[in-house]
Amino acid sequence: MPDTKFYLTDHSRELLFDFIQSQGGELVPDLHYDKPEYEIVKDVNQFMEYIETKTVRFYIISKKFQERDLWVNENELMAPPNYYIVQRVGGPYIDLALYRGWADDAAVKMKSTYVGHYARFLDKGDYSIEYKASEELKDFYKGMLKFLRSLCKKVNINGKNYYIDKNSDGY
């Protein structure tokens, strides 16, 4: 799976949300749901609240590249009703994870933001059927990377390059 990690301030995370929406993208929080349908994040305030209190992971969907609905399935091991989005099934979608903290021994002591996508997605009815990530998804993903890089500076720490927010302190 192609993926890239960025170290962003909360303000830049808000800008990322606005960028995704401006490109026709929608964010679906990776939650447990009480009914078999997912929700769409309504605005930047809700987005930031979700990151701080509910989940760090989101699915980015868009009419530009989504061919199938995300599959919401019942988790039979948890007390009903409990539903979740099955990874790699439906879509395609872009993964977005926005972590709340960092390890004590982290080279960059900032919240990391991860963006990636699978090369192939599975059919809801038959997992033996795979669909390649579309060119439209790849273009959307590349546009996100370009935007994120515009917010960052490349910093070399101990021989490794990191994309760190231009407005961060200490880097």
PDB file of C-alpha atoms in Angstrom:
ATOM      1  CA  MET A   1       0.000   0.000   0.000  1.00  0.00           C
ATOM      2  CA  PRO A   2       1.436   3.393  -0.910  1.00  0.00           C
ATOM      3  CA  ASP A   3       1.567   5.499   2.220  1.00  0.00           C
ATOM      4  CA  THR A   4       3.173   8.647   3.523  1.00  0.00           C
ATOM      5  CA  LYS A   5       3.507  10.128   6.994  1.00  0.00           C
ATOM      6  CA  PHE A   6       3.432  13.828   7.838  1.00  0.00           C
ATOM      7  CA  TYR A   7       3.852  15.673  11.127  1.00  0.00           C
ATOM      8  CA  LEU A   8       1.177  18.370  11.235  1.00  0.00           C
ATOM      9  CA  THR A   9      -0.114  20.966  13.658  1.00  0.00           C
ATOM     10  CA  ASP A  10      -3.821  20.919  14.476  1.00  0.00           C
ATOM     11  CA  HIS A  11      -4.280  23.989  12.273  1.00  0.00           C
ATOM     12  CA  SER A  12      -2.802  22.132   9.286  1.00  0.00           C
ATOM     13  CA  ARG A  13      -5.076  19.181  10.025  1.00  0.00           C
ATOM     14  CA  GLU A  14      -7.990  21.601   9.752  1.00  0.00           C
ATOM     15  CA  LEU A  15      -6.602  22.829   6.427  1.00  0.00           C
ATOM     16  CA  LEU A  16      -6.359  19.203   5.266  1.00  0.00           C
ATOM     17  CA  PHE A  17     -10.048  18.668   6.071  1.00  0.00           C
ATOM     18  CA  ASP A  18     -10.950  21.783   4.062  1.00  0.00           C
ATOM     19  CA  PHE A  19      -8.765  20.620   1.162  1.00  0.00           C
ATOM     20  CA  ILE A  20     -10.377  17.159   1.083  1.00  0.00           C
ATOM     21  CA  GLN A  21     -13.838  18.723   0.997  1.00  0.00           C
ATOM     22  CA  SER A  22     -12.814  21.230  -1.689  1.00  0.00           C
ATOM     23  CA  GLN A  23     -11.749  18.308  -3.897  1.00  0.00           C
ATOM     24  CA  GLY A  24     -15.098  16.520  -3.506  1.00  0.00           C
ATOM     25  CA  GLY A  25     -13.953  14.161  -0.765  1.00  0.00           C
ATOM     26  CA  GLU A  26     -15.893  13.085   2.300  1.00  0.00           C
ATOM     27  CA  LEU A  27     -14.564  11.640   5.547  1.00  0.00           C
ATOM     28  CA  VAL A  28     -16.148   8.596   7.157  1.00  0.00           C
ATOM     29  CA  PRO A  29     -15.022   7.957  10.740  1.00  0.00           C
ATOM     30  CA  ASP A  30     -13.858   4.424  11.549  1.00  0.00           C
ATOM     31  CA  LEU A  31     -16.269   3.768  14.413  1.00  0.00           C
ATOM     32  CA  HIS A  32     -18.572   1.125  15.781  1.00  0.00           C
ATOM     33  CA  TYR A  33     -22.084   2.029  14.663  1.00  0.00           C
ATOM     34  CA  ASP A  34     -25.417   1.054  16.204  1.00  0.00           C
ATOM     35  CA  LYS A  35     -27.035   0.582  12.782  1.00  0.00           C
ATOM     36  CA  PRO A  36     -25.718  -0.735   9.448  1.00  0.00           C
ATOM     37  CA  GLU A  37     -24.869   2.632   7.929  1.00  0.00           C
ATOM     38  CA  TYR A  38     -21.892   4.923   8.293  1.00  0.00           C
ATOM     39  CA  GLU A  39     -21.866   8.659   8.836  1.00  0.00           C
ATOM     40  CA  ILE A  40     -20.057  11.478   7.064  1.00  0.00           C
ATOM     41  CA  VAL A  41     -18.116  14.095   9.049  1.00  0.00           C
ATOM     42  CA  LYS A  42     -20.094  17.328   8.674  1.00  0.00           C
ATOM     43  CA  ASP A  43     -17.535  20.050   9.346  1.00  0.00           C
ATOM     44  CA  VAL A  44     -14.029  20.807  10.547  1.00  0.00           C
ATOM     45  CA  ASN A  45     -15.126  21.192  14.195  1.00  0.00           C
ATOM     46  CA  GLN A  46     -16.692  17.741  14.195  1.00  0.00           C
ATOM     47  CA  PHE A  47     -13.566  16.379  12.473  1.00  0.00           C
ATOM     48  CA  MET A  48     -11.273  17.736  15.195  1.00  0.00           C
ATOM     49  CA  GLU A  49     -13.633  16.504  17.925  1.00  0.00           C
ATOM     50  CA  TYR A  50     -13.614  13.000  16.433  1.00  0.00           C
ATOM     51  CA  ILE A  51      -9.807  12.965  16.404  1.00  0.00           C
ATOM     52  CA  GLU A  52      -9.597  14.048  20.045  1.00  0.00           C
ATOM     53  CA  THR A  53     -12.384  11.902  21.482  1.00  0.00           C
ATOM     54  CA  LYS A  54     -13.639   9.114  19.203  1.00  0.00           C
ATOM     55  CA  THR A  55     -11.253   7.839  16.512  1.00  0.00           C
ATOM     56  CA  VAL A  56      -7.992   8.639  14.798  1.00  0.00           C
ATOM     57  CA  ARG A  57      -8.860   6.786  11.596  1.00  0.00           C
ATOM     58  CA  PHE A  58     -11.034   7.856   8.665  1.00  0.00           C
ATOM     59  CA  TYR A  59     -11.990   6.577   5.226  1.00  0.00           C
ATOM     60  CA  ILE A  60     -11.873   9.212   2.479  1.00  0.00           C
ATOM     61  CA  ILE A  61     -14.508   8.573  -0.170  1.00  0.00           C
ATOM     62  CA  SER A  62     -15.487  10.606  -3.213  1.00  0.00           C
ATOM     63  CA  LYS A  63     -17.846  10.358  -6.148  1.00  0.00           C
ATOM     64  CA  LYS A  64     -14.716  10.945  -8.243  1.00  0.00           C
ATOM     65  CA  PHE A  65     -13.312   7.492  -7.440  1.00  0.00           C
ATOM     66  CA  GLN A  66     -15.711   5.472  -5.292  1.00  0.00           C
ATOM     67  CA  GLU A  67     -17.287   2.650  -7.297  1.00  0.00           C
ATOM     68  CA  ARG A  68     -19.043   0.784  -4.468  1.00  0.00           C
ATOM     69  CA  ASP A  69     -20.374   1.645  -1.036  1.00  0.00           C
ATOM     70  CA  LEU A  70     -18.217   0.865   1.952  1.00  0.00           C
ATOM     71  CA  TRP A  71     -19.423  -2.351   3.517  1.00  0.00           C
ATOM     72  CA  VAL A  72     -20.865  -2.034   7.000  1.00  0.00           C
ATOM     73  CA  ASN A  73     -21.051  -5.429   8.686  1.00  0.00           C
ATOM     74  CA  GLU A  74     -22.367  -6.609  12.041  1.00  0.00           C
ATOM     75  CA  ASN A  75     -19.805  -7.546  14.666  1.00  0.00           C
ATOM     76  CA  GLU A  76     -21.359 -10.673  16.125  1.00  0.00           C
ATOM     77  CA  LEU A  77     -18.786 -10.894  18.928  1.00  0.00           C
ATOM     78  CA  MET A  78     -19.917  -7.633  20.511  1.00  0.00           C
ATOM     79  CA  ALA A  79     -23.244  -6.917  22.125  1.00  0.00           C
ATOM     80  CA  PRO A  80     -25.750  -6.069  19.406  1.00  0.00           C
ATOM     81  CA  PRO A  81     -26.356  -3.857  17.714  1.00  0.00           C
ATOM     82  CA  ASN A  82     -22.752  -3.212  16.718  1.00  0.00           C
ATOM     83  CA  TYR A  83     -21.588  -2.535  13.178  1.00  0.00           C
ATOM     84  CA  TYR A  84     -18.234  -1.654  11.639  1.00  0.00           C
ATOM     85  CA  ILE A  85     -16.778  -0.850   8.218  1.00  0.00           C
ATOM     86  CA  VAL A  86     -14.947  -3.815   6.692  1.00  0.00           C
ATOM     87  CA  GLN A  87     -11.485  -2.789   5.492  1.00  0.00           C
ATOM     88  CA  ARG A  88     -10.605  -3.207   1.797  1.00  0.00           C
ATOM     89  CA  VAL A  89     -14.200  -4.132   0.884  1.00  0.00           C
ATOM     90  CA  GLY A  90     -16.133  -1.729  -1.330  1.00  0.00           C
ATOM     91  CA  GLY A  91     -14.796   1.691  -2.133  1.00  0.00           C
ATOM     92  CA  PRO A  92     -12.157   2.221  -3.157  1.00  0.00           C
ATOM     93  CA  TYR A  93     -11.168   4.685  -0.457  1.00  0.00           C
ATOM     94  CA  ILE A  94      -8.120   6.454   0.953  1.00  0.00           C
ATOM     95  CA  ASP A  95      -6.979   5.761   4.517  1.00  0.00           C
ATOM     96  CA  LEU A  96      -6.352   8.708   6.807  1.00  0.00           C
ATOM     97  CA  ALA A  97      -5.014   8.339  10.349  1.00  0.00           C
ATOM     98  CA  LEU A  98      -4.324  11.320  12.601  1.00  0.00           C
ATOM     99  CA  TYR A  99      -2.564  10.227  15.764  1.00  0.00           C
ATOM    100  CA  ARG A 100      -2.995  12.029  19.096  1.00  0.00           C
ATOM    101  CA  GLY A 101       0.521  11.705  20.480  1.00  0.00           C
ATOM    102  CA  TRP A 102       3.960  10.145  20.053  1.00  0.00           C
ATOM    103  CA  ALA A 103       6.324   7.712  21.746  1.00  0.00           C
ATOM    104  CA  ASP A 104       8.938   8.933  24.218  1.00  0.00           C
ATOM    105  CA  ASP A 105      11.718   7.810  21.881  1.00  0.00           C
ATOM    106  CA  ALA A 106      10.177   9.282  18.695  1.00  0.00           C
ATOM    107  CA  ALA A 107      12.568  11.173  16.428  1.00  0.00           C
ATOM    108  CA  VAL A 108       9.834  13.762  15.791  1.00  0.00           C
ATOM    109  CA  LYS A 109       7.861  14.745  18.859  1.00  0.00           C
ATOM    110  CA  MET A 110       4.697  15.797  17.059  1.00  0.00           C
ATOM    111  CA  LYS A 111       1.372  14.227  16.159  1.00  0.00           C
ATOM    112  CA  SER A 112       1.735  12.202  12.968  1.00  0.00           C
ATOM    113  CA  THR A 113      -0.732  12.082  10.094  1.00  0.00           C
ATOM    114  CA  TYR A 114      -0.721   9.058   7.810  1.00  0.00           C
ATOM    115  CA  VAL A 115      -2.264   8.860   4.332  1.00  0.00           C
ATOM    116  CA  GLY A 116      -2.396   5.705   2.219  1.00  0.00           C
ATOM    117  CA  HIS A 117      -4.478   3.422   0.041  1.00  0.00           C
ATOM    118  CA  TYR A 118      -4.609  -0.230  -0.920  1.00  0.00           C
ATOM    119  CA  ALA A 119      -3.608  -1.277  -4.432  1.00  0.00           C
ATOM    120  CA  ARG A 120      -6.624  -3.601  -4.593  1.00  0.00           C
ATOM    121  CA  PHE A 121     -10.070  -3.707  -3.029  1.00  0.00           C
ATOM    122  CA  LEU A 122     -12.378  -6.681  -2.511  1.00  0.00           C
ATOM    123  CA  ASP A 123     -15.893  -7.349  -3.751  1.00  0.00           C
ATOM    124  CA  LYS A 124     -18.497  -7.367  -0.967  1.00  0.00           C
ATOM    125  CA  GLY A 125     -20.181 -10.507  -2.261  1.00  0.00           C
ATOM    126  CA  ASP A 126     -17.081 -12.507  -3.201  1.00  0.00           C
ATOM    127  CA  TYR A 127     -13.692 -11.849  -1.578  1.00  0.00           C
ATOM    128  CA  SER A 128     -11.979 -13.731  -4.410  1.00  0.00           C
ATOM    129  CA  ILE A 129     -12.842 -10.831  -6.738  1.00  0.00           C
ATOM    130  CA  GLU A 130     -10.398  -7.939  -6.520  1.00  0.00           C
ATOM    131  CA  TYR A 131     -10.598  -4.475  -8.044  1.00  0.00           C
ATOM    132  CA  LYS A 132      -7.556  -2.318  -8.688  1.00  0.00           C
ATOM    133  CA  ALA A 133      -7.410   1.144  -7.201  1.00  0.00           C
ATOM    134  CA  SER A 134      -8.652   3.447  -9.949  1.00  0.00           C
ATOM    135  CA  GLU A 135      -6.624   6.160 -11.636  1.00  0.00           C
ATOM    136  CA  GLU A 136      -9.108   8.660 -10.186  1.00  0.00           C
ATOM    137  CA  LEU A 137      -8.270   7.466  -6.659  1.00  0.00           C
ATOM    138  CA  LYS A 138      -4.541   7.660  -7.404  1.00  0.00           C
ATOM    139  CA  ASP A 139      -4.952  11.203  -8.766  1.00  0.00           C
ATOM    140  CA  PHE A 140      -6.912  12.283  -5.675  1.00  0.00           C
ATOM    141  CA  TYR A 141      -4.236  10.704  -3.458  1.00  0.00           C
ATOM    142  CA  LYS A 142      -1.410  12.432  -5.358  1.00  0.00           C
ATOM    143  CA  GLY A 143      -3.244  15.751  -5.013  1.00  0.00           C
ATOM    144  CA  MET A 144      -3.485  15.221  -1.258  1.00  0.00           C
ATOM    145  CA  LEU A 145       0.228  14.439  -1.040  1.00  0.00           C
ATOM    146  CA  LYS A 146       1.078  17.574  -3.019  1.00  0.00           C
ATOM    147  CA  PHE A 147      -1.102  19.655  -0.705  1.00  0.00           C
ATOM    148  CA  LEU A 148       0.383  18.084   2.442  1.00  0.00           C
ATOM    149  CA  ARG A 149       3.936  18.593   1.206  1.00  0.00           C
ATOM    150  CA  SER A 150       3.111  22.267   0.581  1.00  0.00           C
ATOM    151  CA  LEU A 151       2.357  22.587   4.310  1.00  0.00           C
ATOM    152  CA  CYS A 152       5.625  20.944   5.325  1.00  0.00           C
ATOM    153  CA  LYS A 153       9.355  21.237   5.157  1.00  0.00           C
ATOM    154  CA  LYS A 154      11.561  18.196   4.677  1.00  0.00           C
ATOM    155  CA  VAL A 155      13.795  17.777   7.736  1.00  0.00           C
ATOM    156  CA  ASN A 156      16.650  15.292   8.050  1.00  0.00           C
ATOM    157  CA  ILE A 157      16.982  13.789  11.524  1.00  0.00           C
ATOM    158  CA  ASN A 158      19.611  11.110  12.113  1.00  0.00           C
ATOM    159  CA  GLY A 159      19.869  10.396   8.383  1.00  0.00           C
ATOM    160  CA  LYS A 160      16.126  10.035   7.787  1.00  0.00           C
ATOM    161  CA  ASN A 161      13.848  12.574   6.086  1.00  0.00           C
ATOM    162  CA  TYR A 162      10.577  13.670   7.686  1.00  0.00           C
ATOM    163  CA  TYR A 163       7.788  15.946   6.419  1.00  0.00           C
ATOM    164  CA  ILE A 164       7.258  18.383   9.295  1.00  0.00           C
ATOM    165  CA  ASP A 165       4.761  21.240   9.405  1.00  0.00           C
ATOM    166  CA  LYS A 166       6.359  24.554   8.402  1.00  0.00           C
ATOM    167  CA  ASN A 167       4.628  26.228  11.358  1.00  0.00           C
ATOM    168  CA  SER A 168       5.871  23.830  14.023  1.00  0.00           C
ATOM    169  CA  ASP A 169       8.236  24.925  16.767  1.00  0.00           C
ATOM    170  CA  GLY A 170      11.669  23.403  17.152  1.00  0.00           C
ATOM    171  CA  TYR A 171      12.208  21.857  13.706  1.00  0.00           C
TER     172      TYR A 171
END
